[in-house]
Amino acid sequence: MNYPLFLFFGLVPSIIWLAYYLRKDAHPEPNSVIQKVFLLGMLATLPAIALELGLRSLFSFLPFSEGVILILYIFLGVALVEEVLKFFVVRFFVYRNKALDEPVDLMLYMIIAALGFAAFENILLLFGLGPSSPISSIVALTLVRLVGATLLHALSSGTFGYFLVRSFFDGKRKYLYVATGLFVATFLHGLFNFYILQTAGLTKLLIPAIILMGLAIFVSLSFKQLQKIIKLRP
């Protein structure tokens, strides 16, 4: 029976990226808060599944072609739902937590929640392989998730987190920053999913790779920019 392996390998991609991004924090966050945000991110997968299934049925009644309905579902029924729920974890648990001593920490907490979300997704997908699946299949899926969907979740939420931080610094345009961050995270998340699921050949890998590289560069530069802003503020 491979169930213990499913749990272990499902967590591995998220733990690897979590260790990487925690090293970027000059002032480490409390382990208890990190663990809670990660766990809440995992739990957010459950309402996401329910909403995605419900919206899939709802969209089928729309008077559009199958192609349009599919696009709506990928971008709104999946990407938007997941980005909103990951944000809710941070909004309702972290915003009023005393551990949030610097706005820049929002980027990190968004990434932590996203990695928890991705971990539960990974576990569910591994369980879908069946109890007798060979270890090679388990490792292969884990590696694909490590450099694919798990990283995407972290980067899209990290990007959203950047705009959340900017909303703290510019109260007059607070909601504009939040809306922009949600739009960018949702659009790129949906675009990644669309090319992975609905295309073939070179574009199936090339476009998602470009999206991941672009997001990785943006998140890395954003961390550096925000840390400079914090140092310059009185």
Coordinates of N, CA, C and O in Angstrom, one line a residue, residues 56-224:
R56 N -18.5 24.3 -12.4 CA -18.4 23.5 -13.6 C -19.8 23.2 -14.1 O -20.1 23.3 -15.3
S57 N -20.7 22.8 -13.2 CA -22.0 22.4 -13.5 C -22.8 23.7 -13.9 O -23.6 23.7 -14.9
L58 N -22.6 24.8 -13.2 CA -23.3 26.0 -13.5 C -22.9 26.6 -14.9 O -23.8 27.0 -15.6
F59 N -21.6 26.6 -15.2 CA -21.2 27.1 -16.5 C -21.8 26.3 -17.7 O -21.9 26.8 -18.8
S60 N -22.1 25.0 -17.4 CA -22.6 24.2 -18.5 C -24.0 24.7 -19.0 O -24.4 24.3 -20.1
F61 N -24.6 25.5 -18.2 CA -26.0 26.0 -18.6 C -25.9 27.3 -19.3 O -26.9 27.8 -19.8
L62 N -24.7 27.9 -19.4 CA -24.5 29.2 -20.1 C -24.7 29.0 -21.6 O -24.3 28.0 -22.2
P63 N -25.3 30.0 -22.3 CA -25.6 29.9 -23.7 C -24.3 30.2 -24.6 O -24.4 31.0 -25.5
F64 N -23.2 29.5 -24.3 CA -22.0 29.7 -25.0 C -21.5 28.4 -25.6 O -21.9 27.4 -25.2
S65 N -20.5 28.5 -26.5 CA -19.9 27.3 -27.1 C -19.1 26.6 -26.0 O -18.7 27.2 -25.0
E66 N -18.8 25.4 -26.3 CA -18.0 24.6 -25.3 C -16.6 25.2 -25.1 O -16.1 25.1 -24.0
G67 N -16.0 25.8 -26.1 CA -14.7 26.4 -26.0 C -14.8 27.6 -25.1 O -13.9 27.7 -24.2
V68 N -15.8 28.4 -25.2 CA -15.9 29.6 -24.3 C -16.2 29.2 -22.9 O -15.6 29.7 -21.9
I69 N -17.0 28.2 -22.7 CA -17.4 27.7 -21.4 C -16.1 27.1 -20.7 O -15.9 27.3 -19.5
L70 N -15.3 26.4 -21.5 CA -14.1 25.8 -21.0 C -13.1 26.9 -20.5 O -12.5 26.8 -19.4
I71 N -13.0 28.0 -21.3 CA -12.1 29.1 -20.9 C -12.6 29.8 -19.7 O -11.8 30.1 -18.7
L72 N -13.9 30.0 -19.6 CA -14.5 30.6 -18.4 C -14.2 29.7 -17.2 O -13.9 30.3 -16.1
Y73 N -14.4 28.5 -17.3 CA -14.1 27.6 -16.2 C -12.7 27.6 -15.8 O -12.4 27.6 -14.6
I74 N -11.8 27.5 -16.7 CA -10.3 27.5 -16.4 C -9.9 28.7 -15.6 O -9.2 28.7 -14.6
F75 N -10.4 29.9 -16.1 CA -9.9 31.2 -15.6 C -10.7 31.6 -14.4 O -10.2 32.1 -13.4
L76 N -12.1 31.4 -14.4 CA -12.9 31.9 -13.3 C -13.3 30.7 -12.3 O -13.2 30.9 -11.1
G77 N -13.6 29.6 -12.9 CA -14.0 28.5 -12.0 C -12.9 27.8 -11.3 O -13.1 27.1 -10.3
V78 N -11.7 27.9 -11.8 CA -10.5 27.3 -11.1 C -9.5 28.4 -10.6 O -9.3 28.5 -9.4
A79 N -8.9 29.1 -11.6 CA -7.8 30.0 -11.2 C -8.3 31.1 -10.2 O -7.7 31.3 -9.2
L80 N -9.5 31.7 -10.5 CA -10.0 32.8 -9.6 C -10.4 32.2 -8.3 O -10.0 32.8 -7.2
V81 N -11.1 31.1 -8.3 CA -11.5 30.5 -7.0 C -10.3 30.2 -6.1 O -10.3 30.5 -4.9
E82 N -9.2 29.6 -6.7 CA -8.1 29.2 -5.9 C -7.3 30.4 -5.4 O -6.8 30.4 -4.3
E83 N -7.2 31.4 -6.2 CA -6.4 32.6 -5.8 C -7.2 33.3 -4.7 O -6.6 33.8 -3.7
V84 N -8.5 33.4 -4.8 CA -9.3 34.1 -3.8 C -9.2 33.3 -2.4 O -9.0 33.9 -1.4
L85 N -9.3 32.0 -2.5 CA -9.3 31.2 -1.3 C -7.9 31.3 -0.6 O -7.8 31.3 0.6
K86 N -6.9 31.3 -1.4 CA -5.5 31.4 -0.8 C -5.4 32.8 -0.1 O -4.8 32.9 1.0
F87 N -5.9 33.8 -0.8 CA -5.9 35.1 -0.2 C -6.7 35.2 1.1 O -6.3 35.8 2.1
F88 N -7.9 34.5 1.1 CA -8.7 34.5 2.3 C -8.0 34.0 3.5 O -8.2 34.4 4.7
V89 N -7.1 33.0 3.3 CA -6.4 32.4 4.4 C -5.5 33.5 5.1 O -5.5 33.6 6.3
V90 N -4.8 34.3 4.3 CA -4.0 35.3 4.8 C -4.8 36.5 5.3 O -4.5 37.1 6.4
R91 N -5.8 36.9 4.6 CA -6.7 38.0 5.0 C -7.3 37.8 6.4 O -7.3 38.7 7.2
F92 N -7.8 36.6 6.6 CA -8.6 36.4 7.9 C -7.7 35.8 9.0 O -8.2 35.9 10.1
F93 N -6.5 35.4 8.7 CA -5.7 34.8 9.8 C -4.5 35.7 10.0 O -4.1 35.9 11.2
V94 N -3.9 36.2 9.0 CA -2.6 36.9 9.2 C -2.7 38.4 9.4 O -2.0 39.0 10.2
Y95 N -3.7 39.1 8.7 CA -3.8 40.5 8.8 C -3.8 41.1 10.2 O -3.2 42.1 10.5
R96 N -4.5 40.4 11.1 CA -4.6 40.9 12.5 C -3.7 40.2 13.4 O -3.9 40.3 14.7
N97 N -2.9 39.3 12.9 CA -2.0 38.6 13.8 C -0.7 39.5 14.1 O -0.2 40.1 13.2
K98 N -0.3 39.4 15.4 CA 0.8 40.3 15.8 C 2.1 39.9 15.1 O 3.1 40.6 15.1
A99 N 2.1 38.6 14.5 CA 3.3 38.2 13.8 C 3.6 39.0 12.5 O 4.7 39.1 12.0
L100 N 2.5 39.7 12.0 CA 2.7 40.5 10.9 C 3.2 41.9 11.3 O 2.5 42.9 11.4
D101 N 4.5 42.0 11.5 CA 5.1 43.2 12.0 C 5.7 44.1 10.8 O 6.0 45.2 11.0
E102 N 5.7 43.5 9.6 CA 6.1 44.3 8.4 C 5.2 43.9 7.3 O 5.0 42.7 7.0
P103 N 4.7 44.9 6.5 CA 3.8 44.6 5.4 C 4.5 43.6 4.4 O 3.8 42.8 3.7
V104 N 5.8 43.7 4.2 CA 6.5 42.8 3.2 C 6.2 41.4 3.5 O 6.3 40.5 2.6
D105 N 5.9 41.1 4.8 CA 5.7 39.7 5.2 C 4.5 39.1 4.5 O 4.4 37.9 4.4
L106 N 3.6 40.0 4.0 CA 2.4 39.5 3.3 C 2.8 38.6 2.1 O 2.1 37.6 1.8
M107 N 3.8 39.0 1.4 CA 4.3 38.2 0.2 C 4.6 36.8 0.7 O 4.2 35.8 0.1
L108 N 5.4 36.7 1.8 CA 5.8 35.4 2.3 C 4.6 34.6 2.7 O 4.5 33.4 2.4
Y109 N 3.7 35.2 3.5 CA 2.5 34.5 4.0 C 1.6 34.0 2.8 O 1.0 32.9 2.9
M110 N 1.5 34.8 1.8 CA 0.7 34.4 0.6 C 1.4 33.1 0.0 O 0.7 32.2 -0.4
I111 N 2.7 33.1 -0.1 CA 3.4 32.0 -0.6 C 3.2 30.7 0.3 O 3.0 29.6 -0.2
I112 N 3.3 30.9 1.6 CA 3.1 29.8 2.5 C 1.7 29.2 2.4 O 1.6 28.0 2.3
A113 N 0.7 30.0 2.3 CA -0.7 29.5 2.1 C -0.8 28.8 0.8 O -1.5 27.7 0.8
A114 N -0.2 29.3 -0.2 CA -0.3 28.7 -1.5 C 0.4 27.3 -1.5 O -0.1 26.4 -2.2
L115 N 1.5 27.2 -0.8 CA 2.3 26.0 -0.8 C 1.5 24.9 0.0 O 1.5 23.7 -0.3
G116 N 0.7 25.3 1.0 CA -0.1 24.4 1.7 C -1.3 23.9 0.8 O -1.6 22.7 0.8
F117 N -1.8 24.9 0.1 CA -2.9 24.5 -0.9 C -2.3 23.5 -1.9 O -3.0 22.5 -2.2
A118 N -1.2 23.8 -2.5 CA -0.6 22.9 -3.5 C -0.3 21.5 -2.9 O -0.4 20.5 -3.6
A119 N 0.2 21.5 -1.6 CA 0.5 20.2 -1.0 C -0.7 19.3 -0.9 O -0.6 18.1 -1.2
F120 N -1.9 19.8 -0.6 CA -3.1 19.0 -0.5 C -3.5 18.5 -1.9 O -3.9 17.4 -2.1
E121 N -3.3 19.4 -2.9 CA -3.6 19.0 -4.3 C -2.7 17.9 -4.7 O -3.1 16.9 -5.3
N122 N -1.4 18.0 -4.4 CA -0.4 17.0 -4.7 C -0.8 15.6 -4.1 O -0.8 14.6 -4.8
I123 N -1.2 15.6 -2.8 CA -1.6 14.4 -2.2 C -2.8 13.8 -2.8 O -2.9 12.5 -3.1
L124 N -3.8 14.6 -3.2 CA -5.0 14.1 -3.8 C -4.7 13.4 -5.2 O -5.2 12.4 -5.6
L125 N -3.8 14.1 -5.9 CA -3.4 13.6 -7.2 C -2.6 12.3 -7.1 O -2.8 11.3 -7.9
L126 N -1.8 12.2 -6.1 CA -1.0 10.9 -5.9 C -2.0 9.8 -5.5 O -1.8 8.7 -5.9
F127 N -2.9 10.1 -4.6 CA -3.9 9.1 -4.2 C -4.7 8.6 -5.5 O -5.1 7.4 -5.5
G128 N -4.8 9.5 -6.5 CA -5.5 9.1 -7.7 C -4.8 8.1 -8.5 O -5.3 7.5 -9.4
L129 N -3.5 7.9 -8.2 CA -2.7 6.9 -9.0 C -3.1 5.5 -8.6 O -2.8 4.5 -9.3
G130 N -3.7 5.3 -7.4 CA -4.1 4.0 -6.9 C -3.1 3.4 -6.0 O -1.9 3.7 -6.0
P131 N -3.5 2.5 -5.1 CA -2.6 1.9 -4.0 C -1.5 1.1 -4.5 O -0.5 0.8 -3.8
S132 N -1.6 0.6 -5.8 CA -0.6 -0.3 -6.3 C 0.4 0.4 -7.3 O 1.1 -0.3 -8.0
S133 N 0.3 1.7 -7.4 CA 1.1 2.4 -8.4 C 2.6 2.2 -8.1 O 3.0 2.2 -6.9
P134 N 3.4 2.1 -9.1 CA 4.9 1.9 -8.9 C 5.5 3.2 -8.4 O 5.0 4.3 -8.6
I135 N 6.6 3.0 -7.7 CA 7.3 4.2 -7.1 C 7.8 5.1 -8.2 O 7.8 6.3 -8.0
S136 N 8.1 4.6 -9.3 CA 8.5 5.5 -10.5 C 7.5 6.4 -10.8 O 7.7 7.6 -11.1
S137 N 6.2 6.0 -10.8 CA 5.1 6.9 -11.2 C 4.9 8.0 -10.1 O 4.6 9.1 -10.4
I138 N 5.1 7.6 -8.9 CA 4.9 8.5 -7.7 C 6.0 9.6 -7.8 O 5.8 10.8 -7.7
V139 N 7.3 9.2 -8.1 CA 8.4 10.1 -8.1 C 8.2 11.0 -9.4 O 8.5 12.2 -9.3
A140 N 7.8 10.5 -10.5 CA 7.6 11.2 -11.7 C 6.6 12.3 -11.5 O 6.8 13.5 -11.9
L141 N 5.4 12.0 -10.9 CA 4.4 13.0 -10.7 C 4.9 14.0 -9.7 O 4.6 15.2 -9.9
T142 N 5.6 13.6 -8.7 CA 6.1 14.6 -7.7 C 7.1 15.6 -8.3 O 7.0 16.8 -8.0
L143 N 7.9 15.1 -9.2 CA 8.9 16.0 -9.9 C 8.2 17.0 -10.8 O 8.5 18.2 -10.9
V144 N 7.1 16.5 -11.5 CA 6.4 17.4 -12.4 C 5.7 18.5 -11.6 O 5.6 19.6 -11.9
R145 N 5.1 18.1 -10.4 CA 4.4 19.0 -9.6 C 5.4 20.0 -8.9 O 5.1 21.2 -8.7
L146 N 6.6 19.5 -8.6 CA 7.7 20.4 -8.0 C 8.0 21.6 -8.9 O 8.0 22.7 -8.4
V147 N 8.2 21.3 -10.2 CA 8.6 22.4 -11.1 C 7.4 23.0 -11.9 O 7.6 23.9 -12.7
G148 N 6.2 22.5 -11.6 CA 5.1 22.9 -12.3 C 4.0 23.6 -11.4 O 4.2 24.7 -11.0
A149 N 3.0 22.9 -11.1 CA 1.8 23.5 -10.4 C 2.2 24.0 -9.0 O 1.6 25.0 -8.6
T150 N 3.0 23.3 -8.3 CA 3.4 23.7 -6.9 C 4.1 25.1 -7.0 O 3.8 26.0 -6.2
L151 N 5.0 25.2 -7.9 CA 5.8 26.5 -8.1 C 4.8 27.5 -8.6 O 4.9 28.7 -8.1
L152 N 3.9 27.2 -9.5 CA 2.9 28.2 -10.0 C 2.1 28.8 -8.8 O 1.9 30.0 -8.8
H153 N 1.6 27.9 -8.0 CA 0.8 28.4 -6.8 C 1.6 29.4 -6.0 O 1.1 30.4 -5.6
A154 N 2.8 29.0 -5.7 CA 3.7 29.9 -4.9 C 3.9 31.2 -5.5 O 3.8 32.3 -4.9
L155 N 4.2 31.2 -6.8 CA 4.6 32.4 -7.5 C 3.4 33.3 -7.8 O 3.5 34.5 -7.7
S156 N 2.3 32.7 -8.2 CA 1.1 33.5 -8.5 C 0.6 34.2 -7.2 O 0.3 35.4 -7.2
S157 N 0.6 33.5 -6.0 CA 0.2 34.1 -4.8 C 1.3 35.1 -4.3 O 0.9 36.1 -3.7
G158 N 2.5 34.8 -4.5 CA 3.6 35.7 -4.2 C 3.4 37.0 -5.0 O 3.6 38.1 -4.4
T159 N 3.0 36.9 -6.2 CA 2.8 38.1 -7.0 C 1.6 38.9 -6.5 O 1.6 40.1 -6.4
F160 N 0.5 38.2 -6.1 CA -0.6 38.8 -5.5 C -0.2 39.5 -4.2 O -0.6 40.6 -3.9
G161 N 0.7 38.8 -3.5 CA 1.2 39.4 -2.2 C 1.9 40.7 -2.4 O 1.8 41.6 -1.5
Y162 N 2.6 40.8 -3.5 CA 3.4 42.1 -3.8 C 2.4 43.2 -3.8 O 2.6 44.3 -3.3
F163 N 1.3 43.0 -4.6 CA 0.3 44.1 -4.7 C -0.4 44.4 -3.4 O -0.8 45.5 -3.1
L164 N -0.6 43.4 -2.5 CA -1.1 43.6 -1.2 C -0.2 44.5 -0.4 O -0.7 45.4 0.3
V165 N 1.1 44.2 -0.5 CA 2.0 45.1 0.3 C 1.9 46.5 -0.2 O 1.9 47.4 0.6
R166 N 1.9 46.7 -1.5 CA 1.8 48.0 -2.1 C 0.5 48.7 -1.6 O 0.5 50.0 -1.5
S167 N -0.5 48.0 -1.4 CA -1.8 48.6 -1.0 C -1.6 49.2 0.4 O -2.3 50.1 0.8
F168 N -0.7 48.6 1.2 CA -0.5 49.1 2.6 C 0.2 50.5 2.5 O 0.1 51.3 3.3
F169 N 1.1 50.7 1.5 CA 1.9 51.9 1.3 C 1.1 53.0 0.6 O 1.5 54.1 0.7
D170 N 0.0 52.7 0.0 CA -0.7 53.7 -0.8 C -2.2 53.5 -0.5 O -2.9 52.8 -1.3
G171 N -2.7 54.0 0.6 CA -4.0 53.8 1.0 C -5.1 54.4 0.0 O -6.2 53.8 -0.1
K172 N -4.7 55.4 -0.7 CA -5.7 56.0 -1.7 C -6.0 55.0 -2.8 O -7.1 55.1 -3.4
R173 N -5.0 54.2 -3.1 CA -5.3 53.2 -4.2 C -5.2 51.8 -3.7 O -4.9 50.9 -4.5
K174 N -5.6 51.6 -2.5 CA -5.6 50.3 -1.8 C -6.3 49.3 -2.6 O -5.8 48.2 -2.9
Y175 N -7.6 49.6 -2.9 CA -8.4 48.6 -3.6 C -8.0 48.3 -5.1 O -8.2 47.2 -5.6
L176 N -7.4 49.3 -5.7 CA -6.9 49.2 -7.0 C -5.7 48.2 -7.0 O -5.6 47.3 -7.9
Y177 N -4.8 48.3 -6.0 CA -3.7 47.4 -5.9 C -4.2 46.0 -5.7 O -3.7 45.0 -6.3
V178 N -5.2 45.8 -4.8 CA -5.7 44.5 -4.5 C -6.4 43.9 -5.7 O -6.1 42.7 -6.0
A179 N -7.2 44.7 -6.4 CA -7.8 44.2 -7.6 C -6.8 43.8 -8.7 O -7.0 42.8 -9.4
T180 N -5.8 44.6 -8.8 CA -4.8 44.4 -9.8 C -4.0 43.1 -9.5 O -3.8 42.3 -10.4
G181 N -3.7 42.9 -8.3 CA -3.0 41.7 -7.9 C -3.8 40.5 -8.1 O -3.3 39.5 -8.6
L182 N -5.1 40.5 -7.8 CA -5.9 39.4 -8.0 C -6.1 39.1 -9.5 O -6.0 37.9 -9.9
F183 N -6.2 40.1 -10.3 CA -6.3 39.9 -11.7 C -5.1 39.3 -12.3 O -5.2 38.3 -13.1
V184 N -3.9 39.8 -12.0 CA -2.7 39.3 -12.5 C -2.5 37.8 -12.1 O -2.1 37.0 -13.0
A185 N -2.6 37.6 -10.8 CA -2.5 36.2 -10.3 C -3.4 35.2 -11.0 O -3.0 34.1 -11.4
T186 N -4.7 35.6 -11.1 CA -5.7 34.8 -11.8 C -5.4 34.6 -13.2 O -5.5 33.4 -13.7
F187 N -5.1 35.6 -13.9 CA -4.9 35.5 -15.4 C -3.7 34.6 -15.7 O -3.8 33.7 -16.6
L188 N -2.6 34.8 -15.0 CA -1.4 34.0 -15.3 C -1.6 32.5 -14.8 O -1.1 31.6 -15.5
H189 N -2.3 32.4 -13.7 CA -2.6 31.0 -13.2 C -3.5 30.3 -14.3 O -3.3 29.2 -14.6
G190 N -4.5 31.0 -14.7 CA -5.4 30.4 -15.7 C -4.7 30.1 -17.0 O -5.0 29.1 -17.7
L191 N -3.8 31.1 -17.5 CA -3.1 30.9 -18.7 C -2.2 29.6 -18.6 O -2.1 28.9 -19.6
F192 N -1.6 29.5 -17.5 CA -0.7 28.3 -17.3 C -1.5 27.0 -17.4 O -1.2 26.1 -18.1
N193 N -2.7 27.0 -16.7 CA -3.5 25.8 -16.8 C -4.1 25.5 -18.2 O -4.1 24.4 -18.6
F194 N -4.4 26.6 -18.9 CA -5.0 26.4 -20.2 C -3.9 25.7 -21.1 O -4.3 24.8 -21.8
Y195 N -2.7 26.2 -21.1 CA -1.7 25.7 -22.0 C -1.3 24.2 -21.6 O -1.0 23.4 -22.4
I196 N -1.3 24.0 -20.3 CA -0.9 22.6 -19.8 C -2.0 21.6 -20.2 O -1.7 20.5 -20.6
L197 N -3.3 22.0 -20.1 CA -4.4 21.1 -20.2 C -4.9 21.0 -21.6 O -5.5 20.0 -22.0
Q198 N -4.9 22.1 -22.4 CA -5.6 22.2 -23.6 C -4.7 22.3 -24.9 O -5.3 22.4 -26.0
T199 N -3.4 22.3 -24.8 CA -2.6 22.4 -25.9 C -1.7 21.2 -26.0 O -1.6 20.4 -25.1
A200 N -1.0 21.1 -27.1 CA -0.1 19.9 -27.3 C 1.2 20.5 -28.0 O 1.3 21.6 -28.4
G201 N 2.2 19.6 -28.0 CA 3.5 20.0 -28.7 C 4.3 20.9 -27.9 O 4.2 21.0 -26.6
L202 N 5.1 21.8 -28.6 CA 6.0 22.7 -27.9 C 5.3 23.7 -27.0 O 5.8 24.0 -25.9
T203 N 4.2 24.2 -27.4 CA 3.5 25.3 -26.7 C 3.0 24.8 -25.3 O 2.9 25.5 -24.3
K204 N 2.8 23.5 -25.2 CA 2.3 22.9 -23.9 C 3.3 23.1 -22.8 O 3.0 23.2 -21.7
L205 N 4.6 23.1 -23.2 CA 5.7 23.3 -22.2 C 6.3 24.7 -22.3 O 6.7 25.2 -21.2
L206 N 6.4 25.2 -23.5 CA 7.1 26.5 -23.6 C 6.4 27.7 -22.9 O 7.0 28.4 -22.2
I207 N 5.1 27.8 -23.2 CA 4.4 28.9 -22.6 C 4.3 28.8 -21.1 O 4.6 29.8 -20.4
P208 N 4.0 27.7 -20.5 CA 4.0 27.5 -19.1 C 5.4 27.8 -18.5 O 5.5 28.4 -17.4
A209 N 6.4 27.4 -19.2 CA 7.8 27.7 -18.7 C 8.1 29.2 -18.7 O 8.7 29.7 -17.7
I210 N 7.6 29.9 -19.7 CA 7.8 31.3 -19.8 C 7.1 32.0 -18.7 O 7.6 32.9 -18.0
I211 N 5.9 31.5 -18.4 CA 5.1 32.1 -17.3 C 5.8 31.9 -16.0 O 5.9 32.9 -15.2
L212 N 6.3 30.7 -15.7 CA 7.0 30.4 -14.5 C 8.2 31.3 -14.3 O 8.5 31.8 -13.2
M213 N 9.0 31.4 -15.4 CA 10.2 32.1 -15.3 C 9.9 33.6 -15.1 O 10.6 34.3 -14.3
G214 N 8.9 34.1 -15.8 CA 8.5 35.5 -15.6 C 8.1 35.8 -14.2 O 8.5 36.8 -13.6
L215 N 7.2 34.9 -13.7 CA 6.8 35.1 -12.3 C 7.9 35.0 -11.3 O 8.0 35.7 -10.3
A216 N 8.8 34.0 -11.5 CA 9.9 33.8 -10.6 C 10.8 35.1 -10.5 O 11.2 35.5 -9.5
I217 N 11.1 35.7 -11.7 CA 11.9 36.9 -11.7 C 11.1 38.0 -11.0 O 11.7 38.8 -10.3
F218 N 9.8 38.2 -11.3 CA 9.1 39.2 -10.7 C 9.0 39.1 -9.2 O 9.2 40.1 -8.5
V219 N 8.8 37.9 -8.7 CA 8.7 37.7 -7.2 C 10.1 38.0 -6.6 O 10.1 38.6 -5.5
S220 N 11.1 37.5 -7.2 CA 12.5 37.8 -6.7 C 12.8 39.3 -6.6 O 13.3 39.8 -5.6
L221 N 12.5 40.0 -7.7 CA 12.8 41.4 -7.7 C 11.9 42.2 -6.8 O 12.3 43.2 -6.2
S222 N 10.7 41.7 -6.6 CA 9.7 42.3 -5.7 C 10.2 42.2 -4.3 O 10.0 43.2 -3.5
F223 N 10.7 41.1 -3.9 CA 11.2 40.9 -2.5 C 12.3 42.0 -2.3 O 12.3 42.6 -1.2
K224 N 13.2 42.1 -3.2 CA 14.3 43.0 -3.1 C 13.8 44.5 -3.0 O 14.3 45.3 -2.2

